[in-house]
PDB file of C-alpha atoms in Angstrom:
ATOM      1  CA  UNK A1468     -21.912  28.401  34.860  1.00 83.00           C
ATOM      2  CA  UNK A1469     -19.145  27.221  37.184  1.00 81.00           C
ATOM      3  CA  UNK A1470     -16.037  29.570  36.627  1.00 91.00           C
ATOM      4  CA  UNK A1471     -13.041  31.566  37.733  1.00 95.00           C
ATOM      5  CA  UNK A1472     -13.531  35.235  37.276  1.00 96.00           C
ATOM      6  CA  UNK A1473     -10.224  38.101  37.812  1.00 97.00           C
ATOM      7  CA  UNK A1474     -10.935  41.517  37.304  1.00 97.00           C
ATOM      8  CA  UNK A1475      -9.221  43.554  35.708  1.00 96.00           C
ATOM      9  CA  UNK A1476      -8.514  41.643  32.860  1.00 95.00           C
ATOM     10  CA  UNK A1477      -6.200  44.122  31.540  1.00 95.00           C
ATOM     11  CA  UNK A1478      -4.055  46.880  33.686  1.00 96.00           C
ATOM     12  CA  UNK A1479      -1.275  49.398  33.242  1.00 96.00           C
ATOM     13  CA  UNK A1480      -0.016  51.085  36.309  1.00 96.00           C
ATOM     14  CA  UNK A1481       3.216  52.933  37.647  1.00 96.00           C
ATOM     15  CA  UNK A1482       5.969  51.378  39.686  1.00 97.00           C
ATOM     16  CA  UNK A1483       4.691  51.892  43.466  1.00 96.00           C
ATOM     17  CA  UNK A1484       0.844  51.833  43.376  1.00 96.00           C
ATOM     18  CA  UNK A1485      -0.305  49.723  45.234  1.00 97.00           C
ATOM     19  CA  UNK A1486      -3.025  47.325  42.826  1.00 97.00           C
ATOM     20  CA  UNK A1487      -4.944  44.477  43.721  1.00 98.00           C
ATOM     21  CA  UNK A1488      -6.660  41.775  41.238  1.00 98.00           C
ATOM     22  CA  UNK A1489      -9.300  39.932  42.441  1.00 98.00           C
ATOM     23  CA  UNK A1490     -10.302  36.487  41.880  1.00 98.00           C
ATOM     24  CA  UNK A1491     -13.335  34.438  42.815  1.00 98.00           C
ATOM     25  CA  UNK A1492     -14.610  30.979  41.789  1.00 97.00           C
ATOM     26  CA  UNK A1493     -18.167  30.040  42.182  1.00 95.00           C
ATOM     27  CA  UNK A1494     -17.678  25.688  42.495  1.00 93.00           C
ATOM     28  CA  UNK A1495     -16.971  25.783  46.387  1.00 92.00           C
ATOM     29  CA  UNK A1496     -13.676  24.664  45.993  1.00 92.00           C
ATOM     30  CA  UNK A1497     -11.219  24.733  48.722  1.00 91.00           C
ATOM     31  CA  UNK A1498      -7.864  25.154  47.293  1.00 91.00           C
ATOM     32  CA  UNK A1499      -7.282  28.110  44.883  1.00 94.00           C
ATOM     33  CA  UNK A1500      -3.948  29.526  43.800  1.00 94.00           C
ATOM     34  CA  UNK A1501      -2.135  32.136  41.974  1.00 97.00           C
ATOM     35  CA  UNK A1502       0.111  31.978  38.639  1.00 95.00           C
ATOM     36  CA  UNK A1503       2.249  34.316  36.797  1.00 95.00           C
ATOM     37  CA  UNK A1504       3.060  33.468  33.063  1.00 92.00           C
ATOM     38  CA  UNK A1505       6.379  34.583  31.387  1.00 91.00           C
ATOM     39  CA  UNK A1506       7.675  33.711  27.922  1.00 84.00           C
ATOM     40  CA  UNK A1507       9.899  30.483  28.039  1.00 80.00           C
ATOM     41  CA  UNK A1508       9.281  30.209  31.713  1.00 84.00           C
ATOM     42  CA  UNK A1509       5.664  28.452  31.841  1.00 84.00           C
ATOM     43  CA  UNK A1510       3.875  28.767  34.778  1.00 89.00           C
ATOM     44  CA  UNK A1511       5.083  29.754  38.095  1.00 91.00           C
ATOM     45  CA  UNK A1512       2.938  29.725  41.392  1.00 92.00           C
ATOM     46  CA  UNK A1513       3.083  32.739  43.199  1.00 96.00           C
ATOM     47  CA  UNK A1514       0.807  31.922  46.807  1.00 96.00           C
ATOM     48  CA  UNK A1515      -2.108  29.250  47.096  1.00 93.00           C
ATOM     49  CA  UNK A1516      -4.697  28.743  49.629  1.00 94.00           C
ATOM     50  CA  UNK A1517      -5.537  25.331  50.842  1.00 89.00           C
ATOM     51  CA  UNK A1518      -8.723  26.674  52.703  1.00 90.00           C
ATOM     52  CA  UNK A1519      -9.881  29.866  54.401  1.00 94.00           C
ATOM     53  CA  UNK A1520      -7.473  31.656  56.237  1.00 94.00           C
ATOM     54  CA  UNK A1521      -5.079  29.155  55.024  1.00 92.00           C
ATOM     55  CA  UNK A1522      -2.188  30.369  52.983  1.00 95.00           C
ATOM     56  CA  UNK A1523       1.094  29.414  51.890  1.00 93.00           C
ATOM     57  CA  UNK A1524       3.914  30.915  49.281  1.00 94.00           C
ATOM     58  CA  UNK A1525       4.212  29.207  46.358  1.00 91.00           C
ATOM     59  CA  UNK A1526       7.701  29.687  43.907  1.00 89.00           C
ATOM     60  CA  UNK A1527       7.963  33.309  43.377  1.00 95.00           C
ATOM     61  CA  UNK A1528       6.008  35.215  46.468  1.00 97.00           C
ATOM     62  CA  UNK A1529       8.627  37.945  46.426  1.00 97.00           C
ATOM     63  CA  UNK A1530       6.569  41.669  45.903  1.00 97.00           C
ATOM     64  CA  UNK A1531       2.801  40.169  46.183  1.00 98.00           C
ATOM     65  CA  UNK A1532       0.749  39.378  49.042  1.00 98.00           C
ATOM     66  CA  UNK A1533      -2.916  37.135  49.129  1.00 98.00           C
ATOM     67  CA  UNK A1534      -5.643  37.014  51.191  1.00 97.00           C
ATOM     68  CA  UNK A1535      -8.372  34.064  51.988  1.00 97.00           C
ATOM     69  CA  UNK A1536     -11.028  35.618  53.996  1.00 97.00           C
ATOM     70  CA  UNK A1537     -13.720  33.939  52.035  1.00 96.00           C
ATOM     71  CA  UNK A1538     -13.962  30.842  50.413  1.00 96.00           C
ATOM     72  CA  UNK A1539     -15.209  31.951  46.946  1.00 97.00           C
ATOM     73  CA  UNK A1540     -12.384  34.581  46.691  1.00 98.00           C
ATOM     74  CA  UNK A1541      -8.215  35.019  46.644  1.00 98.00           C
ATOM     75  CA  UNK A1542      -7.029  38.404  45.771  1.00 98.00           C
ATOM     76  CA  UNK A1543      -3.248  39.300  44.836  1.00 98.00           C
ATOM     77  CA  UNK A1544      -2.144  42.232  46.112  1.00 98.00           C
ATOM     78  CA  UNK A1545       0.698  44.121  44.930  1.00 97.00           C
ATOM     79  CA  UNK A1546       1.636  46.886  47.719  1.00 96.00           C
ATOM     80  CA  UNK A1547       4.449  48.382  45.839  1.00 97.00           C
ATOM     81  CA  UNK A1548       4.617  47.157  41.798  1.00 97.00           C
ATOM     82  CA  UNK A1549       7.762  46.868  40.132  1.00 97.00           C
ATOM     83  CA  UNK A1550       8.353  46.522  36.235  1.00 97.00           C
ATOM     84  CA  UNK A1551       9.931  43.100  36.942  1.00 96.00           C
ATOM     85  CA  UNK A1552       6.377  42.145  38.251  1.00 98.00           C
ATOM     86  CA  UNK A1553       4.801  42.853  34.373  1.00 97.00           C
ATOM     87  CA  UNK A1554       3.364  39.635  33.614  1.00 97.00           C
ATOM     88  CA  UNK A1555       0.172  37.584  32.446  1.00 95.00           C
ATOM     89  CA  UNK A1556      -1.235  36.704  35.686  1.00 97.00           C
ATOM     90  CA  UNK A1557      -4.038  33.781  36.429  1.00 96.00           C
ATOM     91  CA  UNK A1558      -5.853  32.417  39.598  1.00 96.00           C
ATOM     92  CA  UNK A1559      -7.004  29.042  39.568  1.00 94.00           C
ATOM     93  CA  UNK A1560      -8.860  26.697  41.519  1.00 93.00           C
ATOM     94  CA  UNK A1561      -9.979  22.915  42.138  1.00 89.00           C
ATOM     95  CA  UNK A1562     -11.568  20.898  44.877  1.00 81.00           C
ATOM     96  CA  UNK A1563      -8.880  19.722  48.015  1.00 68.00           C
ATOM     97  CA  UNK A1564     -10.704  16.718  48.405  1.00 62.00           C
ATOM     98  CA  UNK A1565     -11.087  15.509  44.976  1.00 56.00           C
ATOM     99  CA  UNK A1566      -9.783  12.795  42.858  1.00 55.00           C
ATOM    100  CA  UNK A1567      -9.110  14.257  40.144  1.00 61.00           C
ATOM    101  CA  UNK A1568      -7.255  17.917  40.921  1.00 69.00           C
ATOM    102  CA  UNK A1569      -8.182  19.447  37.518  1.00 80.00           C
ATOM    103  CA  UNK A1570      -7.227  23.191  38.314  1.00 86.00           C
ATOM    104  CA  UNK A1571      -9.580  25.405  36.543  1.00 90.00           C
ATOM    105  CA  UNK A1572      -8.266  28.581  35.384  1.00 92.00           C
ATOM    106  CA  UNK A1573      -9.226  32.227  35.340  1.00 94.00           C
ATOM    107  CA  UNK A1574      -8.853  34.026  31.866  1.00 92.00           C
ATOM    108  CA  UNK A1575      -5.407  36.073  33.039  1.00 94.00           C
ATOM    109  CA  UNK A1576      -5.012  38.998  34.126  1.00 96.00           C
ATOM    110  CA  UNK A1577      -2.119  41.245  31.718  1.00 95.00           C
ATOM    111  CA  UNK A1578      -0.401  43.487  34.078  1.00 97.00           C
ATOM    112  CA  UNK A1579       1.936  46.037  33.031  1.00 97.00           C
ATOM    113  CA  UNK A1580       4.061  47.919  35.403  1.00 97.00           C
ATOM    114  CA  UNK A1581       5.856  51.283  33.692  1.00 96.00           C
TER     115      UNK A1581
ATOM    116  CA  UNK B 196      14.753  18.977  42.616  1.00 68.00           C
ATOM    117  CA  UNK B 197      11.689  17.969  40.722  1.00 76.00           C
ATOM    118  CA  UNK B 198      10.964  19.642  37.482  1.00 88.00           C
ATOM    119  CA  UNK B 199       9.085  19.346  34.153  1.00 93.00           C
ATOM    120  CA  UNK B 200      10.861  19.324  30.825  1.00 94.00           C
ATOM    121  CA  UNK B 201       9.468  19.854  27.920  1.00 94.00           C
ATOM    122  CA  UNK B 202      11.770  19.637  24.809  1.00 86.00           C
ATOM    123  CA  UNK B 203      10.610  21.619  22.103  1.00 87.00           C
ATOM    124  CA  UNK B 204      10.090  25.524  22.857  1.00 90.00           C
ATOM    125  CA  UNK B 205       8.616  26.070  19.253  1.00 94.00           C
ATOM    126  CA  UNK B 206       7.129  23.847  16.693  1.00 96.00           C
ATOM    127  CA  UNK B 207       6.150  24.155  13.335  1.00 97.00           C
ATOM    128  CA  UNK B 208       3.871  21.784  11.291  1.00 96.00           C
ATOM    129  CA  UNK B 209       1.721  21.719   8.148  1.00 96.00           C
ATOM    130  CA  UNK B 210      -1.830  20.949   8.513  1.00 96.00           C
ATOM    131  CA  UNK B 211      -2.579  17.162   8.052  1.00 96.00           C
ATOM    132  CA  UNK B 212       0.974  16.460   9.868  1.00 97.00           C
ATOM    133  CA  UNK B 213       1.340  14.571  12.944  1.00 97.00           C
ATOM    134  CA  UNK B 214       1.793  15.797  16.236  1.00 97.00           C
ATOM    135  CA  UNK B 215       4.170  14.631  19.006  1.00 97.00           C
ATOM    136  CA  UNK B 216       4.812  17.350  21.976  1.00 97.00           C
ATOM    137  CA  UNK B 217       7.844  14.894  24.658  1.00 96.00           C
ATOM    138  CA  UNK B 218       7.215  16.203  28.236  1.00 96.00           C
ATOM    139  CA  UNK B 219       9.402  14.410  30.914  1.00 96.00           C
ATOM    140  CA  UNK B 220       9.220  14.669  34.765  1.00 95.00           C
ATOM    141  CA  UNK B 221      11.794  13.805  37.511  1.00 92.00           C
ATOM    142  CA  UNK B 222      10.323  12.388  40.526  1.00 86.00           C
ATOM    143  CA  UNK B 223      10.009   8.687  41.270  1.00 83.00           C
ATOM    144  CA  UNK B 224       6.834   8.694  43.291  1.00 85.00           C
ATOM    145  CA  UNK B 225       3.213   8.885  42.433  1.00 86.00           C
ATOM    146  CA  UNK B 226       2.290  11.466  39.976  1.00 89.00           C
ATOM    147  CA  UNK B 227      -0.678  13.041  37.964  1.00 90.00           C
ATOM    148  CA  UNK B 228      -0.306  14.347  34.784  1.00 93.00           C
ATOM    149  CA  UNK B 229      -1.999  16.370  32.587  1.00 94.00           C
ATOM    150  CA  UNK B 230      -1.856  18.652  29.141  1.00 96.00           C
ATOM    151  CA  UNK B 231      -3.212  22.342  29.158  1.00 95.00           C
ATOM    152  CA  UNK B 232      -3.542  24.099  26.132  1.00 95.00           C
ATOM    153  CA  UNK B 233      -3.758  28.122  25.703  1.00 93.00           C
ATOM    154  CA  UNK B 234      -5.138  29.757  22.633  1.00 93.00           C
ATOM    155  CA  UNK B 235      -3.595  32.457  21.233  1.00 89.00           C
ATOM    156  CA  UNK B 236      -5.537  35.674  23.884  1.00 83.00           C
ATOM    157  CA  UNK B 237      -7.396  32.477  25.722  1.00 85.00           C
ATOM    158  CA  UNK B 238      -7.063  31.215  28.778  1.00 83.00           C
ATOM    159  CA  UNK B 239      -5.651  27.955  29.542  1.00 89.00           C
ATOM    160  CA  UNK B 240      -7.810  24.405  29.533  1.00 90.00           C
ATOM    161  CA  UNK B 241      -7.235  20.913  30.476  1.00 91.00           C
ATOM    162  CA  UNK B 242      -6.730  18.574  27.276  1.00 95.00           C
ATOM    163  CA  UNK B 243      -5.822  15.525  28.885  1.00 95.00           C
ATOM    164  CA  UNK B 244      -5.224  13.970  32.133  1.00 93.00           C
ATOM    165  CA  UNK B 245      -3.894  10.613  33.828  1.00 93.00           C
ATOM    166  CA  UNK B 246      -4.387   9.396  37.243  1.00 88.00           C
ATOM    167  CA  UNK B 247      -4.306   5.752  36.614  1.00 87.00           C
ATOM    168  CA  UNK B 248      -5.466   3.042  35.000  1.00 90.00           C
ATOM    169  CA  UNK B 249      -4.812   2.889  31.339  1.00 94.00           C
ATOM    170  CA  UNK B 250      -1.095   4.422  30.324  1.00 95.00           C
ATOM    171  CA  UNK B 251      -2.943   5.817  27.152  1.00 96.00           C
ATOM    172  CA  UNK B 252      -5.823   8.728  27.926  1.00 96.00           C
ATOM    173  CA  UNK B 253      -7.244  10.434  25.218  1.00 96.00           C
ATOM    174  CA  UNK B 254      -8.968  14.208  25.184  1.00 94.00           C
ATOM    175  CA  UNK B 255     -10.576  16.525  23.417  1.00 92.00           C
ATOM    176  CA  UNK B 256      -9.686  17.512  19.833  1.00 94.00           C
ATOM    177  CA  UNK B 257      -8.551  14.485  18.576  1.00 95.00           C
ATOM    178  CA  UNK B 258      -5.291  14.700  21.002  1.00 97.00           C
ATOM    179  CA  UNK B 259      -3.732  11.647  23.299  1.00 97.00           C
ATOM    180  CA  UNK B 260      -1.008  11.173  25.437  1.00 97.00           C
ATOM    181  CA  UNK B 261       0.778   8.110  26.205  1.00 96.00           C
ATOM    182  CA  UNK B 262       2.176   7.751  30.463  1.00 96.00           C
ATOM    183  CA  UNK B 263       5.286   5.836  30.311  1.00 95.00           C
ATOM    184  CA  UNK B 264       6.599   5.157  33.811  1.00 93.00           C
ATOM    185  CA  UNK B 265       9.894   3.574  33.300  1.00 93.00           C
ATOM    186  CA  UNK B 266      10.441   6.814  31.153  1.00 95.00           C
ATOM    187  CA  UNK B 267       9.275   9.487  33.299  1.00 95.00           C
ATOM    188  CA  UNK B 268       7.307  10.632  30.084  1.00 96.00           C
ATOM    189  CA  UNK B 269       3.668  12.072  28.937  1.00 97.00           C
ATOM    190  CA  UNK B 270       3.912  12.816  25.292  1.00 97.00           C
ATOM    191  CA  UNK B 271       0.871  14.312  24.114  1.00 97.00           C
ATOM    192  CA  UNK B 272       0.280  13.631  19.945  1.00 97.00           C
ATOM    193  CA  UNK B 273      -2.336  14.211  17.759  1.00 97.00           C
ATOM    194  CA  UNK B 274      -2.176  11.795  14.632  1.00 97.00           C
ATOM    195  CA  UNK B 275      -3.211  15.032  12.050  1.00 97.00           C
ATOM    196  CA  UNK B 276      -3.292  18.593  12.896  1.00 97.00           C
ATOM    197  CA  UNK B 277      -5.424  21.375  12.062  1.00 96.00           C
ATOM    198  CA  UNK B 278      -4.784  25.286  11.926  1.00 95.00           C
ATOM    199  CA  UNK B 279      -7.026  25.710  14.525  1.00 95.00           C
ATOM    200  CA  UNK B 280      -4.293  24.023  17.126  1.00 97.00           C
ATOM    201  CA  UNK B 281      -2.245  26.823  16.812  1.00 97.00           C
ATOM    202  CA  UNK B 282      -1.666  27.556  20.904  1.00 97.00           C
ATOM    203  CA  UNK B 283       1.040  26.799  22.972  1.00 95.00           C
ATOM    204  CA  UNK B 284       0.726  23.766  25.198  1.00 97.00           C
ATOM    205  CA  UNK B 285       2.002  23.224  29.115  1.00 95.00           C
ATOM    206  CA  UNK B 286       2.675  19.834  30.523  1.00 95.00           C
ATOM    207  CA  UNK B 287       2.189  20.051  34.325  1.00 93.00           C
ATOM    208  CA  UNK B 288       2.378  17.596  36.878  1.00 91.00           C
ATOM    209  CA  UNK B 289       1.439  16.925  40.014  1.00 87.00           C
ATOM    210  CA  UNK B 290       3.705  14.616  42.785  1.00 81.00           C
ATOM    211  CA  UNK B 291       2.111  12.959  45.525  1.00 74.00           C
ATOM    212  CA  UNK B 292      -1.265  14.348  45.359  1.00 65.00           C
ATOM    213  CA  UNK B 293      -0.055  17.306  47.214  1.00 67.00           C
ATOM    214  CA  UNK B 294      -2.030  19.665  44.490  1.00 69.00           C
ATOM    215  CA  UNK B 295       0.710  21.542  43.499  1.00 78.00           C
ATOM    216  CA  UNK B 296       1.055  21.555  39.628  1.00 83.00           C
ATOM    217  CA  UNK B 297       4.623  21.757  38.518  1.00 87.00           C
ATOM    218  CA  UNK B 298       4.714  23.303  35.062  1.00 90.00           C
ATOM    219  CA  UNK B 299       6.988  22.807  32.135  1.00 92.00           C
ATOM    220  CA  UNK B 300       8.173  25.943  30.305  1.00 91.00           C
ATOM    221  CA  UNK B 301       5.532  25.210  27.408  1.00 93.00           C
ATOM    222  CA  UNK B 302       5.712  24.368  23.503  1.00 95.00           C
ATOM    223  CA  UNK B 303       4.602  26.997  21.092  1.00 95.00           C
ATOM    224  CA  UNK B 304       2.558  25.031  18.221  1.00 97.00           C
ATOM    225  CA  UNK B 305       1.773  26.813  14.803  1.00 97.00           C
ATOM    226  CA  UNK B 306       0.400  25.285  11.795  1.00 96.00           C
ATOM    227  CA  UNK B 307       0.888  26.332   8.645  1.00 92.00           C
ATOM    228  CA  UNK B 308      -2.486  26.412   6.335  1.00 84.00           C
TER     229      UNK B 308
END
């Protein structure tokens, strides 16, 4: 089944340790990208990755850091978490040479920094 | 700077009532559009999309959305709702095929049973 995993799905932590969420997507797609939700605020891209070793900051990269060292996977790294960075958090992904650009979307990752 | 609006933060309907979400974009150039919807604990899913062709696309559930250039708009509607569209719904948009989706700030929908 072609999807977008992130693990954990759920996570509490403490401000300063250092997390990481994973994401991966299994339909060989070249561009992936990373979200954070927040009530009244939609959708705001955090970094997105245009290819391997290919990154670029997105709106809000301020406090996260991503890697691209495979195609299949994107993970956010948070070295030092802050409250400010609690927040519903999805990776998404979509063929860079396609028509259509349908993102397809992880199922979110709740964070909660204390 | 280019941006997304949509109007309504929260709506409220009955079941059986009809449906019309505004979403406006500023940006003259080419542009994609599309309608994600996110169930309540769910993550989110394409309803709709336009690329070209026909101004009026319709999705899944029942739900269409009308592009109206000279407007800057993509109104998504729904002719009768059900309880089961309770979600909130994000008009995005894409300019110049650069992939980037620009998102509006979303429209809480509940229906009343």
């Amino acid at each position: 089944e072609a999807q977008v995993t992130q693990n954990p799905r759920y996570l509490i932590t403490v401000t300063g340790k250092k997390l990481t969420v994973t994401c991966s997507q299994n339909m060989n797609h070249e561009y992936m990208s990373w979200y954070r939700q927040d009530p009244g605020l939609g959708l705001r891209q955090i970094y997105y990755s245009m290819n391997v070793e290919v990154t670029d900051k997105g709106d809000v990269p301020e406090g996260y850091k991503v890697s691209r060292k495979e195609k299949r996977n994107f993970p956010l790294i948070l070295e030092s978490p802050s409250p400010n960075q609690t927040s519903l958090y999805f990776c998404a992904s979509t063929h860079a040479r396609g028509t259509t650009q349908e993102q397809f979307f992880g199922p979110g990752t709740r964070l909660t920094v204390l | 700077a280019q941006s997304v609006s949509q109007h309504n933060h929260h709506v409220i309907l009955s079941e059986a009532a009809s449906l019309e979400l505004g979403c406006n974009y500023s940006y003259g150039g080419t542009v994609n559009l599309f309608w994600y919807v996110q169930y309540p604990g769910q993550h989110l899913q394409l309803l709709l999309k336009y690329f070209s062709g026909d101004p009026l696309v319709k999705g899944i559930k029942g739900f269409e959305a009308e592009f109206i250039k000279s407007k800057f708009s993509f109104n998504l509607r729904k002719p009768s709702v059900q309880w089961s569209d309770t979600a909130e719904y994000f008009c995005a948009v894409i300019m110049d095929s650069n992939y980037q989706l620009i998102w509006g700030a979303g429209t809480k929908l509940i229906i009343k049973p």
